[in-house]
mmCIF file of C-alpha atoms and ligand atoms in Angstrom:
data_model
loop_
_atom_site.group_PDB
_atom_site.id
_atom_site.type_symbol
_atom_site.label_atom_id
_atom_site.label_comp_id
_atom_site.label_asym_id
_atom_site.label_seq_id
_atom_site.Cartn_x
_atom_site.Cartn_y
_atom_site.Cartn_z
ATOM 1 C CA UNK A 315 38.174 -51.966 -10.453
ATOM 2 C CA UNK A 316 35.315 -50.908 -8.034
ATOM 3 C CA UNK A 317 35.456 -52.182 -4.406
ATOM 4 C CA UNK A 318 32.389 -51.620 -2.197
ATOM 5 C CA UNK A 319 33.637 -50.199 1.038
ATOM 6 C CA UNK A 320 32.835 -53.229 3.517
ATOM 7 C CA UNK A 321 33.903 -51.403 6.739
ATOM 8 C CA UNK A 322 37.267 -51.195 8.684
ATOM 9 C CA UNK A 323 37.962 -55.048 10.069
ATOM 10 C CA UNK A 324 37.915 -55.762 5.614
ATOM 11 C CA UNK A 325 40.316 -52.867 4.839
ATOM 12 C CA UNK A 326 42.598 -53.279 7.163
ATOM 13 C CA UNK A 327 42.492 -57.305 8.149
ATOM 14 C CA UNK A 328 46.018 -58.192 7.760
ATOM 15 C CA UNK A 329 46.484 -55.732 11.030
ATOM 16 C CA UNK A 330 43.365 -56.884 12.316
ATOM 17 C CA UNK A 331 43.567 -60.585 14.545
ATOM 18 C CA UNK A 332 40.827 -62.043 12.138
ATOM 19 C CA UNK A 333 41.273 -65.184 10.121
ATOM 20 C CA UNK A 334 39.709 -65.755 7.017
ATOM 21 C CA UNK A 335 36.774 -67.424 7.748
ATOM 22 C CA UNK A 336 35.946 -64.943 10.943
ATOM 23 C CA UNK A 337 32.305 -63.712 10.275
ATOM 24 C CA UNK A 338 32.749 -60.075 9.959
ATOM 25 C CA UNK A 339 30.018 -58.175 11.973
ATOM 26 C CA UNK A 340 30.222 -54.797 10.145
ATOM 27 C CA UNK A 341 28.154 -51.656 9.476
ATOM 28 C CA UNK A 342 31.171 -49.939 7.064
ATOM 29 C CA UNK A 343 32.114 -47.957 10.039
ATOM 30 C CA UNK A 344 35.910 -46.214 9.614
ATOM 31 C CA UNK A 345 36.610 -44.189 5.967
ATOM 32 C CA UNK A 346 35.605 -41.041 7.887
ATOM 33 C CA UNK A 347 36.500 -37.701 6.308
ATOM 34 C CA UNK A 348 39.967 -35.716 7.614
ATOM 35 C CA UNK A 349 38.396 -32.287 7.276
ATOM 36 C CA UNK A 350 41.084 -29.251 7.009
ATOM 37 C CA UNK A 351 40.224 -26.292 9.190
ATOM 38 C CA UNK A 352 40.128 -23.311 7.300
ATOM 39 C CA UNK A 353 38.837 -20.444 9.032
ATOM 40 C CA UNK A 354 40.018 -20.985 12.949
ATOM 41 C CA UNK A 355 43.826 -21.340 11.755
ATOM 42 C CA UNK A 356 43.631 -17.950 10.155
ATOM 43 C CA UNK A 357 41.571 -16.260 13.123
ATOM 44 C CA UNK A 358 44.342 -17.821 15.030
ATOM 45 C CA UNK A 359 46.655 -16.150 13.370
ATOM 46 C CA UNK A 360 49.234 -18.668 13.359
ATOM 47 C CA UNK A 361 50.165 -20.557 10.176
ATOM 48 C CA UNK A 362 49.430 -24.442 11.216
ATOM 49 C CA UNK A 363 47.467 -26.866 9.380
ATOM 50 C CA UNK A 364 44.800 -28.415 11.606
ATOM 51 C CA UNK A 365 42.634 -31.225 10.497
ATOM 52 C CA UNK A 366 40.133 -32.801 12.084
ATOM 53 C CA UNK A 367 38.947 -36.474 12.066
ATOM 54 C CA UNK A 368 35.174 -36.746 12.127
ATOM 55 C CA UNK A 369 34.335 -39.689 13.575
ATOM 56 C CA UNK A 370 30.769 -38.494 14.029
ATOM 57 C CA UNK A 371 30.024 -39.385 10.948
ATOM 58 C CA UNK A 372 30.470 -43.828 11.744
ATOM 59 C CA UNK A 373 27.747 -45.713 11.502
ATOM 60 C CA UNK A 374 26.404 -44.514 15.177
ATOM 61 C CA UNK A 375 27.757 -41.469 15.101
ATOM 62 C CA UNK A 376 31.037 -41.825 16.868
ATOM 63 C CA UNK A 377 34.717 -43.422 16.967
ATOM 64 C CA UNK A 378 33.350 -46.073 19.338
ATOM 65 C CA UNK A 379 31.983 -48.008 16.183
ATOM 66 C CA UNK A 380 36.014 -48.852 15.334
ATOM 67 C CA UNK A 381 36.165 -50.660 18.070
ATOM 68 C CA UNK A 382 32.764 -52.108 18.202
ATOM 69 C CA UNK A 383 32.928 -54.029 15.204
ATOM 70 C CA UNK A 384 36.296 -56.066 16.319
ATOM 71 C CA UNK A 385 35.059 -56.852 20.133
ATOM 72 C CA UNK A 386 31.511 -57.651 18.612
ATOM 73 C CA UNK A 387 32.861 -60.074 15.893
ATOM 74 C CA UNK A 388 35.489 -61.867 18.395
ATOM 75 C CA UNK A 389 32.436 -62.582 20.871
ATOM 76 C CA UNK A 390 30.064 -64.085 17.916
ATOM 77 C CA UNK A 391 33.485 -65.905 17.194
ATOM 78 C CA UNK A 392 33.808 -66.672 20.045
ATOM 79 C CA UNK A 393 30.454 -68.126 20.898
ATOM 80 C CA UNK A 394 28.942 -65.402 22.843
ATOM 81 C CA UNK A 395 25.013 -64.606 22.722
ATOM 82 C CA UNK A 396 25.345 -61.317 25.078
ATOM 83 C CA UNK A 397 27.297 -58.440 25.185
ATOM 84 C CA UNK A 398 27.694 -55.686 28.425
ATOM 85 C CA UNK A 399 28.998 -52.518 28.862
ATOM 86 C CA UNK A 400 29.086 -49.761 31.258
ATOM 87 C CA UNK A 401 28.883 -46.598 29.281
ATOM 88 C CA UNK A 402 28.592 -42.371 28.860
ATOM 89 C CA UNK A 403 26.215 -42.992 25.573
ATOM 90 C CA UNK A 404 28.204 -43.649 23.052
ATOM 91 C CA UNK A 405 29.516 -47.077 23.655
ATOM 92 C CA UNK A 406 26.537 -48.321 24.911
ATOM 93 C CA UNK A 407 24.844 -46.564 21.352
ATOM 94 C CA UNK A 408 27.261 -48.618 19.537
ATOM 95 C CA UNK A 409 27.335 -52.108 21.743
ATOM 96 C CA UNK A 410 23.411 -52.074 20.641
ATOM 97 C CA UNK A 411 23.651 -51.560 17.012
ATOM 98 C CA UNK A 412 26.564 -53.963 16.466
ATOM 99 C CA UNK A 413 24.772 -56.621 18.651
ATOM 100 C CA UNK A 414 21.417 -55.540 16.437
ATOM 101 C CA UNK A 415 23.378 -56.337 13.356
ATOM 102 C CA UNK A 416 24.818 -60.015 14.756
ATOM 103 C CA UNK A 417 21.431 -61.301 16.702
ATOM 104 C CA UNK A 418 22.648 -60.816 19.816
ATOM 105 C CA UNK A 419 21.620 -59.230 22.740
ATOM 106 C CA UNK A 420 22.985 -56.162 24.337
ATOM 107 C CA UNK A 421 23.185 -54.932 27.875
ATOM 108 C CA UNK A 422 24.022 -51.434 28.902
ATOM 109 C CA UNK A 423 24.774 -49.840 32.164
ATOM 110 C CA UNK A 424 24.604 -46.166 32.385
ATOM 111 C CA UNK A 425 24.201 -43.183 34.249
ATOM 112 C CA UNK A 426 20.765 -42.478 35.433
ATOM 113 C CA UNK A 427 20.058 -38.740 33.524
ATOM 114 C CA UNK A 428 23.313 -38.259 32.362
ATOM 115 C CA UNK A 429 23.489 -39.569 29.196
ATOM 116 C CA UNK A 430 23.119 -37.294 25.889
ATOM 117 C CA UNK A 431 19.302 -37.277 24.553
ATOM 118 C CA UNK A 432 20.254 -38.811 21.682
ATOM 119 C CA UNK A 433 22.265 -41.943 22.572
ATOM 120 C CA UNK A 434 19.503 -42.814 25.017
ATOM 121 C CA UNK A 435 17.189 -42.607 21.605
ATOM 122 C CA UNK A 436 19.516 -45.005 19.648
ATOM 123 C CA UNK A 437 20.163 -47.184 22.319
ATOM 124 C CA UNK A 438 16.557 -48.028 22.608
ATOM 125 C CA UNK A 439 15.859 -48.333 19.178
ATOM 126 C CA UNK A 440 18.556 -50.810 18.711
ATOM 127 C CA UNK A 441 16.353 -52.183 21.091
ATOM 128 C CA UNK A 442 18.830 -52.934 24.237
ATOM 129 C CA UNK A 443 18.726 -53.627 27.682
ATOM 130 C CA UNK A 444 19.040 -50.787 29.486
ATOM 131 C CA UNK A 445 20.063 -50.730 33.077
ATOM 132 C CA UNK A 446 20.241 -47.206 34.867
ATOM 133 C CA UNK A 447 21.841 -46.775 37.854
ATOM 134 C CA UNK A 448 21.976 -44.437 40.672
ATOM 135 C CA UNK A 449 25.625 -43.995 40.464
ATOM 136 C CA UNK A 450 28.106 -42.372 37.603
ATOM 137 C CA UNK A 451 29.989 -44.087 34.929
ATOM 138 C CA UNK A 452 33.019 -45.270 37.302
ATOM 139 C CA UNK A 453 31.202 -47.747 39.500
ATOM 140 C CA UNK A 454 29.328 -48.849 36.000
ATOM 141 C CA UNK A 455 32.256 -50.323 34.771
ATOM 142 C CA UNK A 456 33.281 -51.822 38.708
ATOM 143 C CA UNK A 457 29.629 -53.106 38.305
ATOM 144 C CA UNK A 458 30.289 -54.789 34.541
ATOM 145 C CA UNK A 459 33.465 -56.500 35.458
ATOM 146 C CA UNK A 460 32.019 -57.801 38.598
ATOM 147 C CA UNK A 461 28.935 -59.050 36.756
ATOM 148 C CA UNK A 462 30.730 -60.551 34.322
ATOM 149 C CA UNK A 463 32.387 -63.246 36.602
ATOM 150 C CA UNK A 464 28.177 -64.617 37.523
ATOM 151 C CA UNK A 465 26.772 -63.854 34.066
ATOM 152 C CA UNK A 466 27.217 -65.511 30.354
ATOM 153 C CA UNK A 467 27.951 -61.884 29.138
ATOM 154 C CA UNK A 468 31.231 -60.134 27.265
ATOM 155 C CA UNK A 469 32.478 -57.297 28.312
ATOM 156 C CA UNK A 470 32.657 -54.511 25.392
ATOM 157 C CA UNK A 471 33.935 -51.716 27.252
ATOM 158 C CA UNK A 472 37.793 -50.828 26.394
ATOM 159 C CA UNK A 473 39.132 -52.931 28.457
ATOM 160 C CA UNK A 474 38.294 -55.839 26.183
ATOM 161 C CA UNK A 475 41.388 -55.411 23.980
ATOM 162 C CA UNK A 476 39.664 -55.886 20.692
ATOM 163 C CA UNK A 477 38.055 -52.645 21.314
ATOM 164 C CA UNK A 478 41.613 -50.604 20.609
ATOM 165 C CA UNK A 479 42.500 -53.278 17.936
ATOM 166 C CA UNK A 480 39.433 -51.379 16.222
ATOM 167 C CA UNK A 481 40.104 -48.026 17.229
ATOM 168 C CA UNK A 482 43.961 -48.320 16.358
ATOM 169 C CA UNK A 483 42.556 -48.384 12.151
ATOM 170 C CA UNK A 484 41.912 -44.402 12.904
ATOM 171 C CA UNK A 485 45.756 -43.604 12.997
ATOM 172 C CA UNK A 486 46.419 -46.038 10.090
ATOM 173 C CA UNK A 487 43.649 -43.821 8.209
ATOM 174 C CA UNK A 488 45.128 -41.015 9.120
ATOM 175 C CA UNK A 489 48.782 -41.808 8.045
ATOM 176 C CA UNK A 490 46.732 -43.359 4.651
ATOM 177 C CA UNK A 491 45.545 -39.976 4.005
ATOM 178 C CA UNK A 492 48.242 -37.542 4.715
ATOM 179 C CA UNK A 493 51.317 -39.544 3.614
ATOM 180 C CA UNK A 494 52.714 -39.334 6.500
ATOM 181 C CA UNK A 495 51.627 -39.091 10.069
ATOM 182 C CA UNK A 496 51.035 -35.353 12.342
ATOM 183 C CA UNK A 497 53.192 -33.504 14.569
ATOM 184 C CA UNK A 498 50.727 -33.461 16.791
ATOM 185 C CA UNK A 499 47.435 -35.711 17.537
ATOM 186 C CA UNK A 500 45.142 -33.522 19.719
ATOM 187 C CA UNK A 501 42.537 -35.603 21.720
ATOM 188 C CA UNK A 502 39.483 -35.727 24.495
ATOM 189 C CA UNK A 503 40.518 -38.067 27.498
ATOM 190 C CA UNK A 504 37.562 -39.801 29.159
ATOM 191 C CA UNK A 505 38.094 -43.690 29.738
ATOM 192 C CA UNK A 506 41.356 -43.041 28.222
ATOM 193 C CA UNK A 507 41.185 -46.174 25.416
ATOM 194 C CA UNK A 508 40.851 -43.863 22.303
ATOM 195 C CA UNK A 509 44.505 -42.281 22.836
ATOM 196 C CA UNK A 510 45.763 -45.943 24.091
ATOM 197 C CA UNK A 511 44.412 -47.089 20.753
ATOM 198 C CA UNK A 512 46.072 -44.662 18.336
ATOM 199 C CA UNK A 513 49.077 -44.164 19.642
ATOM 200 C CA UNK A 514 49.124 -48.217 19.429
ATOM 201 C CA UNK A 515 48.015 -47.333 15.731
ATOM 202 C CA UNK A 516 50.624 -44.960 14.991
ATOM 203 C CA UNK A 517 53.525 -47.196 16.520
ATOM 204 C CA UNK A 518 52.810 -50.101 14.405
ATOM 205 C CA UNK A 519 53.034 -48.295 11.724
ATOM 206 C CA UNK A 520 56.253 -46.414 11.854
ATOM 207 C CA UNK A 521 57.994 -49.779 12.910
ATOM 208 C CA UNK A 522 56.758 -51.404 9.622
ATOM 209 C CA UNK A 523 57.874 -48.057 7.878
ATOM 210 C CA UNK A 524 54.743 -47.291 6.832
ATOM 211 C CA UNK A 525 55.612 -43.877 8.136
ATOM 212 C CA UNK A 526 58.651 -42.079 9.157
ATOM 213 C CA UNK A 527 57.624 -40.311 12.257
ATOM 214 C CA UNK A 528 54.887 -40.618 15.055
ATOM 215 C CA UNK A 529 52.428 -37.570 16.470
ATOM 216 C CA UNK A 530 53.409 -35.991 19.965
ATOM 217 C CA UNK A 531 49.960 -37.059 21.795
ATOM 218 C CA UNK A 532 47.917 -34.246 23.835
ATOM 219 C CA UNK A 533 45.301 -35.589 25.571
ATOM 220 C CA UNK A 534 42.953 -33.159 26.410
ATOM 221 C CA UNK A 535 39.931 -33.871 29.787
ATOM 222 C CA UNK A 536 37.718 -31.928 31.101
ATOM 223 C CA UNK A 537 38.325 -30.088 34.509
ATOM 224 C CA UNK A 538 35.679 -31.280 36.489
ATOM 225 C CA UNK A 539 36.953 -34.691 35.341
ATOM 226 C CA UNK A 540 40.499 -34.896 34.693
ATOM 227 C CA UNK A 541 42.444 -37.352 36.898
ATOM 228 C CA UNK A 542 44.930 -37.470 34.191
ATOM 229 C CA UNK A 543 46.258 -33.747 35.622
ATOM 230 C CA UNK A 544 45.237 -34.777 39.243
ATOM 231 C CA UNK A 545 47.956 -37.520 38.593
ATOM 232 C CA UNK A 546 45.347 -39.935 40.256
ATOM 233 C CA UNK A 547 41.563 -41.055 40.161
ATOM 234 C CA UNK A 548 38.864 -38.627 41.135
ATOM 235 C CA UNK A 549 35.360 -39.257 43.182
ATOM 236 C CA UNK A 550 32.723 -37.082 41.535
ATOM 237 C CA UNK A 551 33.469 -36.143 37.987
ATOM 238 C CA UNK A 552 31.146 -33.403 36.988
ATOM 239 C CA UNK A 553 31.270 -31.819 33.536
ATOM 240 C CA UNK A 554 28.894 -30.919 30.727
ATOM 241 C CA UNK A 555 30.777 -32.605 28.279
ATOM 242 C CA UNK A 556 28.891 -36.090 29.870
ATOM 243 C CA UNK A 557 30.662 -38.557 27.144
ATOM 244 C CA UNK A 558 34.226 -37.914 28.899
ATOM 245 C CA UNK A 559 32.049 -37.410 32.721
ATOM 246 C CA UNK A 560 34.783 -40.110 33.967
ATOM 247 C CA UNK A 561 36.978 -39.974 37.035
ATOM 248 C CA UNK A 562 38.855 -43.479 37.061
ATOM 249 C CA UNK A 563 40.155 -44.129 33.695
ATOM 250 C CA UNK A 564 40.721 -47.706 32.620
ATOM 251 C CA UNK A 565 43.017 -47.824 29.964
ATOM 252 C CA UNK A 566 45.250 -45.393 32.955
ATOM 253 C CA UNK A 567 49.115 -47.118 32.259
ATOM 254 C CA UNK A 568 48.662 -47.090 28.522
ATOM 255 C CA UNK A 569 47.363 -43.788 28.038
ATOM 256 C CA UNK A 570 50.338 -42.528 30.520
ATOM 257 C CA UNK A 571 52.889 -44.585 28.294
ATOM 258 C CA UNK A 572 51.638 -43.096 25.358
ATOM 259 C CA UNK A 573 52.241 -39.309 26.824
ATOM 260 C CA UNK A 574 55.659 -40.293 27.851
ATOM 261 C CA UNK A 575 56.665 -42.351 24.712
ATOM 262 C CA UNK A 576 55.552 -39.581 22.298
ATOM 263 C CA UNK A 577 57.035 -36.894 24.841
ATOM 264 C CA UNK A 578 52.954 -35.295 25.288
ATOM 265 C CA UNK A 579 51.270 -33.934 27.494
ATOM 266 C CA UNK A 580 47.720 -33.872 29.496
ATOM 267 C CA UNK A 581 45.942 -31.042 29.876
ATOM 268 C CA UNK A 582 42.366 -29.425 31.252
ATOM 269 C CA UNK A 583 39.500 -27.336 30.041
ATOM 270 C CA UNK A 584 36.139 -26.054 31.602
ATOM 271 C CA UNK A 585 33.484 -26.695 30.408
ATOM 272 C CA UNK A 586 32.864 -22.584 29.077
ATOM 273 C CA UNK A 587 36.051 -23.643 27.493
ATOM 274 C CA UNK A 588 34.948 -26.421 25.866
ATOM 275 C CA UNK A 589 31.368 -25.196 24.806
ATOM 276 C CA UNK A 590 32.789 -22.177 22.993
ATOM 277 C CA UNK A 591 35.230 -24.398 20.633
ATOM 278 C CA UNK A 592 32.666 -26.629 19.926
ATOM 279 C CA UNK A 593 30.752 -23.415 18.730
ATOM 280 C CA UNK A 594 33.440 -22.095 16.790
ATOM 281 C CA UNK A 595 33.556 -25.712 14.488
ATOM 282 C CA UNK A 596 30.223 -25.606 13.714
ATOM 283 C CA UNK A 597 29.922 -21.393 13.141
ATOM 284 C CA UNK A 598 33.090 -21.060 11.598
ATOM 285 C CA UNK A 599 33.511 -24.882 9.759
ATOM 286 C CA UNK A 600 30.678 -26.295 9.333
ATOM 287 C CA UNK A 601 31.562 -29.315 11.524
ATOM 288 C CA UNK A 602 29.151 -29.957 14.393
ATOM 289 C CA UNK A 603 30.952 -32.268 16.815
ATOM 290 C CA UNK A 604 29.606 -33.010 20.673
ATOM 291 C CA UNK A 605 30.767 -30.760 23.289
ATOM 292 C CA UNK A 606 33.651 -33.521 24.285
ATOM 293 C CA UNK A 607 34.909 -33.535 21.260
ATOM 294 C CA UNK A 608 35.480 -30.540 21.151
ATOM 295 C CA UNK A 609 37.629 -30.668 23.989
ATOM 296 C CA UNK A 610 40.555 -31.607 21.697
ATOM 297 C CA UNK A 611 40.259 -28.443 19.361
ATOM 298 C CA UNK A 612 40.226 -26.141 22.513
ATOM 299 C CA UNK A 613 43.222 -27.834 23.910
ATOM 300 C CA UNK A 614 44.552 -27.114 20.126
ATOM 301 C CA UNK A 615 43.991 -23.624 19.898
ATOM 302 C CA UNK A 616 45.295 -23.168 23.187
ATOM 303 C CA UNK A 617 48.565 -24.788 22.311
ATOM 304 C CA UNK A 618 49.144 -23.597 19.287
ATOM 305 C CA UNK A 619 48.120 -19.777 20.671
ATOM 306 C CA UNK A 620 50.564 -20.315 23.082
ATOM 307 C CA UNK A 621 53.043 -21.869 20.591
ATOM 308 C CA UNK A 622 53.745 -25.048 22.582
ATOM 309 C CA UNK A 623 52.325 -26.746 19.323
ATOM 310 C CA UNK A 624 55.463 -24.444 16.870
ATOM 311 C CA UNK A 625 54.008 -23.059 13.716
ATOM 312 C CA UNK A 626 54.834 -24.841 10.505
ATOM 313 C CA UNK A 627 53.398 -28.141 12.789
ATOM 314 C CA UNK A 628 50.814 -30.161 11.186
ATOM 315 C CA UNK A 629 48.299 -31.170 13.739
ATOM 316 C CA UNK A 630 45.336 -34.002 13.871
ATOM 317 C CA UNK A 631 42.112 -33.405 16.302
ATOM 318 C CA UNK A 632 39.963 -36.293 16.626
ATOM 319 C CA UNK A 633 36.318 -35.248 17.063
ATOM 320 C CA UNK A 634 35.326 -38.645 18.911
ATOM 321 C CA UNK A 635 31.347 -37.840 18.307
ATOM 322 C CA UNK A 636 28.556 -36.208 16.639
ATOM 323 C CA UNK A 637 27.469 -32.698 17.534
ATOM 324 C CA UNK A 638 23.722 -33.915 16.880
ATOM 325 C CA UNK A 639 23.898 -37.107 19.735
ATOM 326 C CA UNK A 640 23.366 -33.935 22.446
ATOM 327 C CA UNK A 641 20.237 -31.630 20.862
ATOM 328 C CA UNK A 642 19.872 -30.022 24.771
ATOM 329 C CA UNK A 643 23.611 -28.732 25.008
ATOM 330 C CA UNK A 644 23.263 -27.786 21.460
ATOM 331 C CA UNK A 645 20.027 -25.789 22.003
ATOM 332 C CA UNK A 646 21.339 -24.139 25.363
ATOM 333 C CA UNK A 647 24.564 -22.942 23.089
ATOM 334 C CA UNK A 648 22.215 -21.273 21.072
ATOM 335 C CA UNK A 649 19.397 -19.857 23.285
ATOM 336 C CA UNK A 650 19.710 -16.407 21.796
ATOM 337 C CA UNK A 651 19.602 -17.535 18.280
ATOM 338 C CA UNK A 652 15.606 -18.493 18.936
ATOM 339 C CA UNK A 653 13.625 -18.520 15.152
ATOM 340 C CA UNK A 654 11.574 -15.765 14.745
ATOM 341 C CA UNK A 655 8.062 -16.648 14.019
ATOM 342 C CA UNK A 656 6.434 -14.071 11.444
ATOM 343 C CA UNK A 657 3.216 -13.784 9.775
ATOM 344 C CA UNK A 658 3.093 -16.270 6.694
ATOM 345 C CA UNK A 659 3.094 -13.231 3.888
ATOM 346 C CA UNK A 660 6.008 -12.036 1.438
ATOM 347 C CA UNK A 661 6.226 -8.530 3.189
ATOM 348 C CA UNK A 662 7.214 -10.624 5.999
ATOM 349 C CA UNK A 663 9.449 -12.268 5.076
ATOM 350 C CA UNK A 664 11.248 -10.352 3.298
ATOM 351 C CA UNK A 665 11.481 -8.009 6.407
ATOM 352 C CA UNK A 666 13.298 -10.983 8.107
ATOM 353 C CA UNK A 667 15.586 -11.426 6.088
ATOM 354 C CA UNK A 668 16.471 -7.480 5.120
ATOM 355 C CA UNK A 669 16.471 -6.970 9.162
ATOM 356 C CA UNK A 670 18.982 -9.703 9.969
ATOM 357 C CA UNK A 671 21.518 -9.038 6.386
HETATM 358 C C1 AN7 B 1112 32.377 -38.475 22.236
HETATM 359 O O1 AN7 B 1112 30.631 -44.162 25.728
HETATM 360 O O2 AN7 B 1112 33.465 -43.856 27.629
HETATM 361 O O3 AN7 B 1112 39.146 -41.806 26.397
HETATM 362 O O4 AN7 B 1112 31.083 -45.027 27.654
HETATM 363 O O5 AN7 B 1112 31.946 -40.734 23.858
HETATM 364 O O6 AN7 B 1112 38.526 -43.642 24.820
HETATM 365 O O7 AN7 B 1112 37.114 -43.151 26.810
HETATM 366 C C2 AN7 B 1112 32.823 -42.475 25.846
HETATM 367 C C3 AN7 B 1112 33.986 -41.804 25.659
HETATM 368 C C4 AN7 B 1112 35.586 -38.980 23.915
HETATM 369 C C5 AN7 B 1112 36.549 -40.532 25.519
HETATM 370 N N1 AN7 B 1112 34.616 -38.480 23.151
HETATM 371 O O8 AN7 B 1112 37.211 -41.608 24.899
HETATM 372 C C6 AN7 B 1112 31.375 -44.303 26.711
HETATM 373 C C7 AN7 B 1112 32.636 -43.551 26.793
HETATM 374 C C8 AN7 B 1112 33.400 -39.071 23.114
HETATM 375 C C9 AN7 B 1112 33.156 -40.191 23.906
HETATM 376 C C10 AN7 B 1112 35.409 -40.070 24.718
HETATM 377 C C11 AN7 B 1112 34.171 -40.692 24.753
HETATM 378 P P1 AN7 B 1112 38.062 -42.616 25.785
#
């Protein structure tokens, strides 16, 4: 019988604290395609199977959207007529659509310039407040909870559990998919919820038996922002990769229990590092993911090179966002790809094309 695809809170409810007569606010985010790598493994040389989880391709263009949904329709349940969240782009993206979508209204603290052209674009045309501040995305979030305490206002940041009740839905896709869950879940540490969220994901499941194993978690920053490898917070976190530009990680205990319990590790890339895997998905796959995202298939490749990740492993990289959210970082990566510009006849065109075969 067909069954419309109503989003992630409808698939996966009896997981999910909803009740039946919770009004759903959905945009059919989750359902996102596991995509197998099939040219990187074999310039790798090594005989793994990677897949990656797009979860550019939600409703807003990244995995935030899984959690959206549940923290957006437990403050409408709950009464709430304003949302607020501190954010890198994409969680402030999705706190405006889903608030769009249930007549609410949105508030969003952010980084003044250092947010990705393109969740600055959405965010406005979801038409929320934006507040910009002279500061980065840590004192944000110190600014949201404080806030929060002299303002009607929920907080929709990951620390607002419902948020990794959402996000949790990407592991039970995952297991859906495959059978059976991966050796290894590779993914990009910023605020630190995402990896909180599936390893929450992955645990419920193998202790209902849904699956027989759980993923060793690698949780991959970057180095100009990776307190998880400092072993403490840092000041100034400085990287390209601006989604995962965060020094004092909120979801810190879980994310650390989640490394221990799955016997993972942390690790850290520059940004050089991370720019040239997120070049290699989209010349070599087809999949154009944001440079943080990327961060998980460069901590991949280097594990697997290295054969910390053992061939014969089966391995999961999330890639958290959409390659198309940052146009400058994309355009930089490709400065000396410019178009040529020729005259508008066949001759030249034809030239083009014969020159560059
Ligand atoms: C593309 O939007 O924190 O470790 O405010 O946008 O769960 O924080 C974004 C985080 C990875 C890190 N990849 O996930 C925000 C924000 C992308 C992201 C992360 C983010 P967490």
């Amino acid at each position: 019988m067909h069954k419309h695809y109503t989003g992630l809170i409808e698939r996966y409810k009896d997981r999910l604290p909803v009740s039946a007569t919770t009004r759903i606010i959905s945009l059919n985010e989750g359902n996102t395609p596991m995509i197998q790598l099939q040219n990187i493994p074999r310039m790798l040389g090594k005989d793994v199977d990677i897949y990656v989880k797009f979860e550019g391709l939600n409703p807003t263009g990244s995995f935030k959207d899984r959690g959206m949904t549940m923290a957006v329709t437990k403050a409408v349940e709950a009464g709430s007529q304003a949302i607020i969240c501190a954010s890198t782009g994409n969680t402030s993206a999705s706190a405006a659509a889903y608030a769009a979508r249930a007549g609410i209204k949105a508030f969003v603290l952010i980084p003044d310039g250092k947010i990705a052209l393109g969740k600055l674009a959405q965010t406005l045309m979801y038409n929320a407040t934006i507040i910009q501040i002279n500061g980065n995305f840590d004192q944000g979030m110190e600014l949201v909870k404080e806030v929060a305490n002299h303002a009607p206002v929920t907080i929709v940041n990951s620390i607002n559990p419902f948020r990794l009740e959402g996000q949790k839905t990407a592991a039970f896709e995952i297991v859906d998919d495959l059978g059976f869950a991966p050796d290894y879940h590779c993914l990009p540490v910023g605020n630190a919820g995402n990896i909180s969220a599936y390893w929450k994901g992955y645990k419920e499941y193998a202790t209902d038996r849904v699956c027989g194993n759980r993923p060793v978690m690698c949780g991959y920053q970057a180095a100009g922002a990776a307190p998880f490898i400092a072993g403490h917070p840092i000041e100034n976190p400085e990287t390209l990769a601006t989604a995962i530009r965060i020094g004092n990680p909120q979801s810190w205990d879980f994310a650390w229990a989640a490394q221990q319990e799955s016997g993972g590790w942390f690790d850290k890339f520059t940004d050089a590092e991370i720019l040239v895997a997120q070049k290699m998905l989209s010349q070599y796959e087809g999949v154009f993911c944001e440079p943080a995202s990327a961060t998980s298939l460069a901590g991949a490749m280097q594990d697997i090179q290295s054969g910390k990740i053992p061939e014969g492993s089966k391995i999961v990289c999330t890639l958290t966002g959409n390659g198309i959210k940052d146009p400058e970082i994309a355009m930089q990566q490709c400065a000396e790809s410019k178009p040529v510009t020729i005259d508008a006849d066949l001759d030249s065109v034809k030239r083009a094309i014969l020159d560059s075969l």
